[in-house]
mmCIF file of C-alpha atoms and ligand atoms in Angstrom:
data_model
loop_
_atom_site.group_PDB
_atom_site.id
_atom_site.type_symbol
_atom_site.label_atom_id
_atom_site.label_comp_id
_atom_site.label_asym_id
_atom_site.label_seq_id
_atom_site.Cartn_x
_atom_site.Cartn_y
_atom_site.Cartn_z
ATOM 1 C CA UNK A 1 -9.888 8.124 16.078
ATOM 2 C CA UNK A 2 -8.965 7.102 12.442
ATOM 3 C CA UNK A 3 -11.642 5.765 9.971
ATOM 4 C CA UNK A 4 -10.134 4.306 6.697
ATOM 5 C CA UNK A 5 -12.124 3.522 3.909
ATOM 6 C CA UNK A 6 -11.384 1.705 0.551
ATOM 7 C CA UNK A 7 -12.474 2.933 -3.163
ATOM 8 C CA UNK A 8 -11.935 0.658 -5.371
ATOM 9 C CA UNK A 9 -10.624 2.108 -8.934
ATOM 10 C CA UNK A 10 -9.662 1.171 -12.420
ATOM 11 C CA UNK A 11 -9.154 -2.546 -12.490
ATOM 12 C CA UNK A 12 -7.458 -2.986 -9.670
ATOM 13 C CA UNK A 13 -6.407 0.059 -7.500
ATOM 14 C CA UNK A 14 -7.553 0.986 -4.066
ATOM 15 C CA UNK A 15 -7.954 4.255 -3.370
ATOM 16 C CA UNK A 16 -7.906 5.288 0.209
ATOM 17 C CA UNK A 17 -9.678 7.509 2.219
ATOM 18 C CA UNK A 18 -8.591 8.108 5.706
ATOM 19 C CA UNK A 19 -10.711 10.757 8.187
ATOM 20 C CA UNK A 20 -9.447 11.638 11.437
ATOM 21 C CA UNK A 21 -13.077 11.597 13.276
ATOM 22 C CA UNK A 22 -12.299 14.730 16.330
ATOM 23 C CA UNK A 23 -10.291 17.000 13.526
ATOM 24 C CA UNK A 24 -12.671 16.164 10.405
ATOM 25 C CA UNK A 25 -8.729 16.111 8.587
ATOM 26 C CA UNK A 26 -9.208 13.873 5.553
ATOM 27 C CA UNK A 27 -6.321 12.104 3.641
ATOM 28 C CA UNK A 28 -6.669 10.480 0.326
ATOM 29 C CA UNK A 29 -3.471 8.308 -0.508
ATOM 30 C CA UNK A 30 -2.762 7.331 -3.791
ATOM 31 C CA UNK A 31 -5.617 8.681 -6.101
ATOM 32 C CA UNK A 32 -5.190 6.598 -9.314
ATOM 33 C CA UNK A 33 -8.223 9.063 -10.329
ATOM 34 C CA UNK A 34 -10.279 11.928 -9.105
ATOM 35 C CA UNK A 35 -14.311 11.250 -9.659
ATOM 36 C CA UNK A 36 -15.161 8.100 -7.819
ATOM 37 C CA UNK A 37 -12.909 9.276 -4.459
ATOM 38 C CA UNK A 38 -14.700 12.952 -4.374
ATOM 39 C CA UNK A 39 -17.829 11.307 -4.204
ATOM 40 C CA UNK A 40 -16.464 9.003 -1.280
ATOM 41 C CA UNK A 41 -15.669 11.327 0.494
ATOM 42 C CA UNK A 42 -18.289 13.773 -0.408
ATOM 43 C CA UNK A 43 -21.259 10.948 0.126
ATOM 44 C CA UNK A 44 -19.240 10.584 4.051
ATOM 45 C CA UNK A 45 -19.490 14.258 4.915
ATOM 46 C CA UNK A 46 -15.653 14.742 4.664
ATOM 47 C CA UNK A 47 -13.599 17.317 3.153
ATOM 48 C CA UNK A 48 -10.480 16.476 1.428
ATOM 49 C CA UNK A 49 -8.146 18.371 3.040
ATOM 50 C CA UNK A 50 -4.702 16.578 1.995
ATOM 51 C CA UNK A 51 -3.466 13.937 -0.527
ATOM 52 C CA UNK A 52 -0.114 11.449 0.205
ATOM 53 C CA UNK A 53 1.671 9.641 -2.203
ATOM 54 C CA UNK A 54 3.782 6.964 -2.044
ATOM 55 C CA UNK A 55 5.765 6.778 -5.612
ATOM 56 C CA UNK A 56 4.905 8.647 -9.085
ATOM 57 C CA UNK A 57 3.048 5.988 -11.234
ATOM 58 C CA UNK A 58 0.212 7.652 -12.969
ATOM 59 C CA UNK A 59 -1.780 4.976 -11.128
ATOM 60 C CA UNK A 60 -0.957 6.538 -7.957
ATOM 61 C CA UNK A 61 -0.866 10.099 -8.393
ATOM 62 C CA UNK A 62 -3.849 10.552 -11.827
ATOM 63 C CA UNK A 63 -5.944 11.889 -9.463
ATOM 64 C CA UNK A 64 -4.234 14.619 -7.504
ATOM 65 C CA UNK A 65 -4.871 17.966 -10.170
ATOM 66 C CA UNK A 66 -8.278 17.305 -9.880
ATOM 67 C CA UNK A 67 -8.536 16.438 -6.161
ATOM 68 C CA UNK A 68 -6.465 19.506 -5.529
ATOM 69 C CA UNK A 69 -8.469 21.994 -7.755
ATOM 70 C CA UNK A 70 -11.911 21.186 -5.931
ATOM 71 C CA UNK A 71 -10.773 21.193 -2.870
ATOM 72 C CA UNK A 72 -7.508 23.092 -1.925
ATOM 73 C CA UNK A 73 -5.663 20.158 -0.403
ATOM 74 C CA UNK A 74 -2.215 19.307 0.180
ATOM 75 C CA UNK A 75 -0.463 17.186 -1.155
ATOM 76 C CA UNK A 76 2.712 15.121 0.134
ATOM 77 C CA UNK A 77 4.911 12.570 -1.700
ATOM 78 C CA UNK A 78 8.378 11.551 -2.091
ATOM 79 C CA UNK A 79 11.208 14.233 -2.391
ATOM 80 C CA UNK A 80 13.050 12.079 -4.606
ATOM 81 C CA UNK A 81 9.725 11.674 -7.157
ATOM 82 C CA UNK A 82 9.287 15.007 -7.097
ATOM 83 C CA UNK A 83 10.909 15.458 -10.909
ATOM 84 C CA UNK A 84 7.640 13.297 -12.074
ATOM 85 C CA UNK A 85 4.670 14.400 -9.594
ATOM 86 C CA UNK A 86 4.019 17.857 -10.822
ATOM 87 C CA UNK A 87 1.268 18.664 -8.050
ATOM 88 C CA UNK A 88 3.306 18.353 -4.826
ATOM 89 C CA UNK A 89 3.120 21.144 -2.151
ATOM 90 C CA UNK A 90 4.961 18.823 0.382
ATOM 91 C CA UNK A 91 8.023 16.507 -0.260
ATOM 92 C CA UNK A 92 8.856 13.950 2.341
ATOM 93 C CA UNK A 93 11.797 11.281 3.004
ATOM 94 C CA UNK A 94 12.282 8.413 5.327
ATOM 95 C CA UNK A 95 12.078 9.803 9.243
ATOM 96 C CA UNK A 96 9.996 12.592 7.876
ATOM 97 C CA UNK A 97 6.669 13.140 9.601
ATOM 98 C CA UNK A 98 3.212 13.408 8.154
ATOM 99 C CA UNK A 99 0.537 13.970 10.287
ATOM 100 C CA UNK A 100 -3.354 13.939 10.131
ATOM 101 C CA UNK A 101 -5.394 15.442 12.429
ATOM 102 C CA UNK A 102 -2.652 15.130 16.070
ATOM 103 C CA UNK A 103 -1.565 11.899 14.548
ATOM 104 C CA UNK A 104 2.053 11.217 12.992
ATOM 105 C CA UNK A 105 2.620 8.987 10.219
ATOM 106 C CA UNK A 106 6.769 8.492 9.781
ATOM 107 C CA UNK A 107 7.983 8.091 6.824
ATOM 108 C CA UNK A 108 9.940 5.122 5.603
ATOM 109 C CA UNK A 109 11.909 5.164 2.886
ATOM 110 C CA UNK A 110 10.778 1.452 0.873
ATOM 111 C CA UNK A 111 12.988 1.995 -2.644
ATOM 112 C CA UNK A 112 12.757 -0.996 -5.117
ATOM 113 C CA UNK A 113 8.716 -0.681 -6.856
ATOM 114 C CA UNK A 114 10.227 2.651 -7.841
ATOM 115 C CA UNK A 115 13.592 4.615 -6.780
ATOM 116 C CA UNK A 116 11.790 6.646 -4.185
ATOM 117 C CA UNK A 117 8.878 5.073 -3.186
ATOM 118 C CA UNK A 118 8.102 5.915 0.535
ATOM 119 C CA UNK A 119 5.213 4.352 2.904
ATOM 120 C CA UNK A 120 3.398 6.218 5.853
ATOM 121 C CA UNK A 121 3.770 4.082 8.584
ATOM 122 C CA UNK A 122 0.956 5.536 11.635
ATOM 123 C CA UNK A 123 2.224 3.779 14.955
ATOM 124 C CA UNK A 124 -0.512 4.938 17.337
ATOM 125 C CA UNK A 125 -3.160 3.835 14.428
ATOM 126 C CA UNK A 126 -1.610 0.499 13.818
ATOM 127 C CA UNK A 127 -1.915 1.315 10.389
ATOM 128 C CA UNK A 128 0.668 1.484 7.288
ATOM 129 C CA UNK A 129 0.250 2.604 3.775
ATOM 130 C CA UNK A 130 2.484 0.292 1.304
ATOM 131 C CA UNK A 131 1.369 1.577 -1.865
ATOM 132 C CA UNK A 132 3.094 -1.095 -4.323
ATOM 133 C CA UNK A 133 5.709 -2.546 -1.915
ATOM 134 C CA UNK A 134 4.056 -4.496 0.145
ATOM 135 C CA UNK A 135 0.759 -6.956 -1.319
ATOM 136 C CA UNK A 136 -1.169 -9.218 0.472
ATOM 137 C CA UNK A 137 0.657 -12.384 -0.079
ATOM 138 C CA UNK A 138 3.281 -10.726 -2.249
ATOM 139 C CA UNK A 139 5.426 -7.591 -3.603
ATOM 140 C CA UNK A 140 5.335 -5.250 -5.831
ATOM 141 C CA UNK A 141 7.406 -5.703 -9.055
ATOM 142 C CA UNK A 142 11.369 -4.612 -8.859
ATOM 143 C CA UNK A 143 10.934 -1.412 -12.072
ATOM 144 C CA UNK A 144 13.482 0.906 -10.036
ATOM 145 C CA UNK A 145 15.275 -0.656 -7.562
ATOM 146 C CA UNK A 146 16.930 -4.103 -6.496
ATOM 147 C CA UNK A 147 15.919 -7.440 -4.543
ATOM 148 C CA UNK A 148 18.151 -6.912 -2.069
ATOM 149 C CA UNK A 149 16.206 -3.352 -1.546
ATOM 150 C CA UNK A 150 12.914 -5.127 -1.341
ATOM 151 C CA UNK A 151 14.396 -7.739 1.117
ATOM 152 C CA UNK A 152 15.473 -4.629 3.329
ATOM 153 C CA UNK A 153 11.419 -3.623 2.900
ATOM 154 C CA UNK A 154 10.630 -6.969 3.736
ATOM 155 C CA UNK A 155 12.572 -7.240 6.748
ATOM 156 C CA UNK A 156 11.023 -3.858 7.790
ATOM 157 C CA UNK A 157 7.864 -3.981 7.740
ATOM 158 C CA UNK A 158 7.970 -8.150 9.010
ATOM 159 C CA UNK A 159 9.023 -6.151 12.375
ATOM 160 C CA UNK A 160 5.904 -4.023 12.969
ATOM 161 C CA UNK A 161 3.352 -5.490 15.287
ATOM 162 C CA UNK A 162 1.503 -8.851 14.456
ATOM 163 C CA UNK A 163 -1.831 -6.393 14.465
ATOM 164 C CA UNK A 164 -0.662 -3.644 12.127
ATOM 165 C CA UNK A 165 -3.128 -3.035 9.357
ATOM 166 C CA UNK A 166 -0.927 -3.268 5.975
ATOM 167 C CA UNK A 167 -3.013 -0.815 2.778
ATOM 168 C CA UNK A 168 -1.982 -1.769 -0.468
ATOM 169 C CA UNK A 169 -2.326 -0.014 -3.533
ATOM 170 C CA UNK A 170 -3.869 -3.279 -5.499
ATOM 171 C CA UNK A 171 -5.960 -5.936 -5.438
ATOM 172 C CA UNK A 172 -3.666 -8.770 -6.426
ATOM 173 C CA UNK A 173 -4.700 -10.883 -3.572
ATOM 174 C CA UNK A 174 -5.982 -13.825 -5.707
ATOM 175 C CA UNK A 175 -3.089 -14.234 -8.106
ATOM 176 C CA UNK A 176 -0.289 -14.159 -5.100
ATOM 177 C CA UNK A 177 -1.922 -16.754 -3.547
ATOM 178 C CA UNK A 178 -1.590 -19.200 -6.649
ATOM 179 C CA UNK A 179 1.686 -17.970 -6.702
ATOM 180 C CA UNK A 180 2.339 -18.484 -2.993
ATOM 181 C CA UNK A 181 0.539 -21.926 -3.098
ATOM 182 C CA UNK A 182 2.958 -22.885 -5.769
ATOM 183 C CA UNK A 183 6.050 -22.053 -3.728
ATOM 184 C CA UNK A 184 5.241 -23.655 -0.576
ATOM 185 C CA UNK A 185 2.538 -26.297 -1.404
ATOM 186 C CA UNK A 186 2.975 -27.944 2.211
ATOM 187 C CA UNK A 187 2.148 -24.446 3.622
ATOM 188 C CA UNK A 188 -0.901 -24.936 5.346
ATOM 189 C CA UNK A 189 -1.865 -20.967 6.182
ATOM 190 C CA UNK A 190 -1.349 -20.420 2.221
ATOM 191 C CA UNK A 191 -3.455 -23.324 0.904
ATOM 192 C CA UNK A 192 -6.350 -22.135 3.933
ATOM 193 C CA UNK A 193 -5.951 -18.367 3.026
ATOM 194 C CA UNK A 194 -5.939 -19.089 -0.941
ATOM 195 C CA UNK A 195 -9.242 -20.680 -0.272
ATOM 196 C CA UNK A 196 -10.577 -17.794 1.797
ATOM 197 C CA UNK A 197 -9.281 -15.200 -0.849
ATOM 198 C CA UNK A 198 -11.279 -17.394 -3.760
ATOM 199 C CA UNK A 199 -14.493 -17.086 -1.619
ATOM 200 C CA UNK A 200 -13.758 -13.374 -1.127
ATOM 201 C CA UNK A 201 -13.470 -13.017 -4.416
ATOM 202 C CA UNK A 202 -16.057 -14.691 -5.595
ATOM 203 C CA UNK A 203 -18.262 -12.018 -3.463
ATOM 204 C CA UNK A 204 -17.203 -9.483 -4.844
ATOM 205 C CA UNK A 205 -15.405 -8.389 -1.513
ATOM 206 C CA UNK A 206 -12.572 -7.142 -1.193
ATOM 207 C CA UNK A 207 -9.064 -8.814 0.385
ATOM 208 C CA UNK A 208 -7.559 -5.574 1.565
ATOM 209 C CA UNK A 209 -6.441 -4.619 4.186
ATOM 210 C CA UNK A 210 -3.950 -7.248 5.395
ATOM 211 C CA UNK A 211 -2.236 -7.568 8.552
ATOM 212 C CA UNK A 212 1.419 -8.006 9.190
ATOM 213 C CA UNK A 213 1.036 -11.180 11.084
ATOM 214 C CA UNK A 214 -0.942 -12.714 7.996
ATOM 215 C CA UNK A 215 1.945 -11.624 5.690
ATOM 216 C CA UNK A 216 4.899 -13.237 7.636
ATOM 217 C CA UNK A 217 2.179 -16.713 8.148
ATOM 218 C CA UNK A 218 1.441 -16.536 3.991
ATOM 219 C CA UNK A 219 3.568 -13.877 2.127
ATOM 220 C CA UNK A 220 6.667 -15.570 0.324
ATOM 221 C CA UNK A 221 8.600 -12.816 -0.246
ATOM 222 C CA UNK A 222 8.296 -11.640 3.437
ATOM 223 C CA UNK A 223 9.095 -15.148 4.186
ATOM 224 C CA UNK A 224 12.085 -15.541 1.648
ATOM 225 C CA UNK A 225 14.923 -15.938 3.771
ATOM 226 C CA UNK A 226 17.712 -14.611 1.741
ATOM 227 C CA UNK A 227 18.326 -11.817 -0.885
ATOM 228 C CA UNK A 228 18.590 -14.616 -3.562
ATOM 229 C CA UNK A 229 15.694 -16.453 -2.400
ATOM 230 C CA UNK A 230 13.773 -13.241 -2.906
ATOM 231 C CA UNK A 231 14.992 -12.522 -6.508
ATOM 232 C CA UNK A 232 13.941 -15.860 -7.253
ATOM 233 C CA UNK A 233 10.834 -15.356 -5.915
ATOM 234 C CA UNK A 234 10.203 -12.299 -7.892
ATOM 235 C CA UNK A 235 11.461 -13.239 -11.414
ATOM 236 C CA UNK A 236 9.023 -16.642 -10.699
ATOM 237 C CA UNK A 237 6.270 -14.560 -10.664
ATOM 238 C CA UNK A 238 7.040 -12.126 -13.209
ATOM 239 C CA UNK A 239 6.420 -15.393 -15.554
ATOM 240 C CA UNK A 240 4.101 -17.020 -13.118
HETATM 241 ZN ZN1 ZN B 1 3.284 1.419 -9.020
HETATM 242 FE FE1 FE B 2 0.233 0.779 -8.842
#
């Protein structure tokens, strides 16, 4: 039994708390900072007891010295990051395992965001942690890797199960689906999802998490269906 909840951080970050409810074993992934997600977890009952990153952006890993200092977790994150996170205990690559509580999370390899950026993929959850590969309605920007990398992601995580309950690291919700609308203005799931997304929004509430069947109905880079479509895609809405 697997409880996930969001805190949101910065401007835009989600941090994520995840308690295993028989076990008590509590994962934080991605701590862009320490204070707000203590007192998540600490206002729940629940004891830290690991951290998982997916890639080494200070927006991802700020958090971990301070997480790890009160409260002896564990952290995991990507072997090949492991030059710029300076707190890992545990260093994982694609078809490792990660587990929480009995449950597995396998590891995918998802380089493009950055070099090694990895995402915990829990089958018998229906769950998956993206960090800043995978948005709702979009991806995350190409710093370390290639399009043709991200169309490999794309293609990946387009094959998990319509239900499977995407985490992303942002909330960029609102500003892919302008984008999206843009790109496919006959698209009738974007143009009824960018209008949902403005409400949510406008509520204060947030748009995360996503679900793979919503991504391949609205998401234009899971939709692209070429390499070069993708790039396209991507350098549009770098100067969207
Ligand atoms: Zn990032
Ligand atoms: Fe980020």
């Amino acid at each position: 039994m697997i409880e996930v909840v969001g805190v949101p951080v910065l401007s835009d970050n989600y941090v994520w708390l995840m308690h295993e409810v028989v076990t008590g074993d509590t994962v934080v992934i991605d701590p862009a900072v320490a204070a707000p997600v203590l007192e998540a977890a600490e206002q729940r009952g629940w004891t830290i007891s690991q951290i998982w990153n997916t890639h080494w952006h200070p927006d991802h890993v700020g958090g971990n010295a301070e997480i790890k200092a009160a409260t002896g977790c564990r952290v995991t994150g990507p072997a090949a990051e492991a030059g710029k996170i300076d707190t890992l205990d545990v260093r994982v690559k694609g078809n490792d395992i990660a587990t929480i509580g009995g449950l597995r999370a396998e590891v995918w390899d998802v380089p493009a965001h950055t070099a090694g950026h990895i995402a915990y993929h829990l089958p018998s959850a229906g769950i998956i942690f993206v960090g800043d590969t995978l948005f709702a309605m979009g991806c995350g920007r190409l710093f370390e890797g290639t399009a043709a990398q991200m169309y490999d992601n794309m293609l990946r995580f387009a094959a998990l199960d319509d239900a499977t309950k995407v985490y992303c690291a942002h909330e960029y919700t609102l500003s892919n689906a302008k984008f999206a609308a843009a790109m496919e203005p006959d698209n009738a799931d974007i143009a009824a999802r960018l209008a949902e997304v403005s409400a949510m929004r406008e509520r204060g509430e947030p748009t995360v998490p996503t679900t793979i069947r919503q991504e391949r109905a609205t998401n234009p880079f899971m939709r692209a269906g070429t390499v070069e479509e993708l790039a396209r895609l991507r350098t549009a809405k770098d100067n969207f």
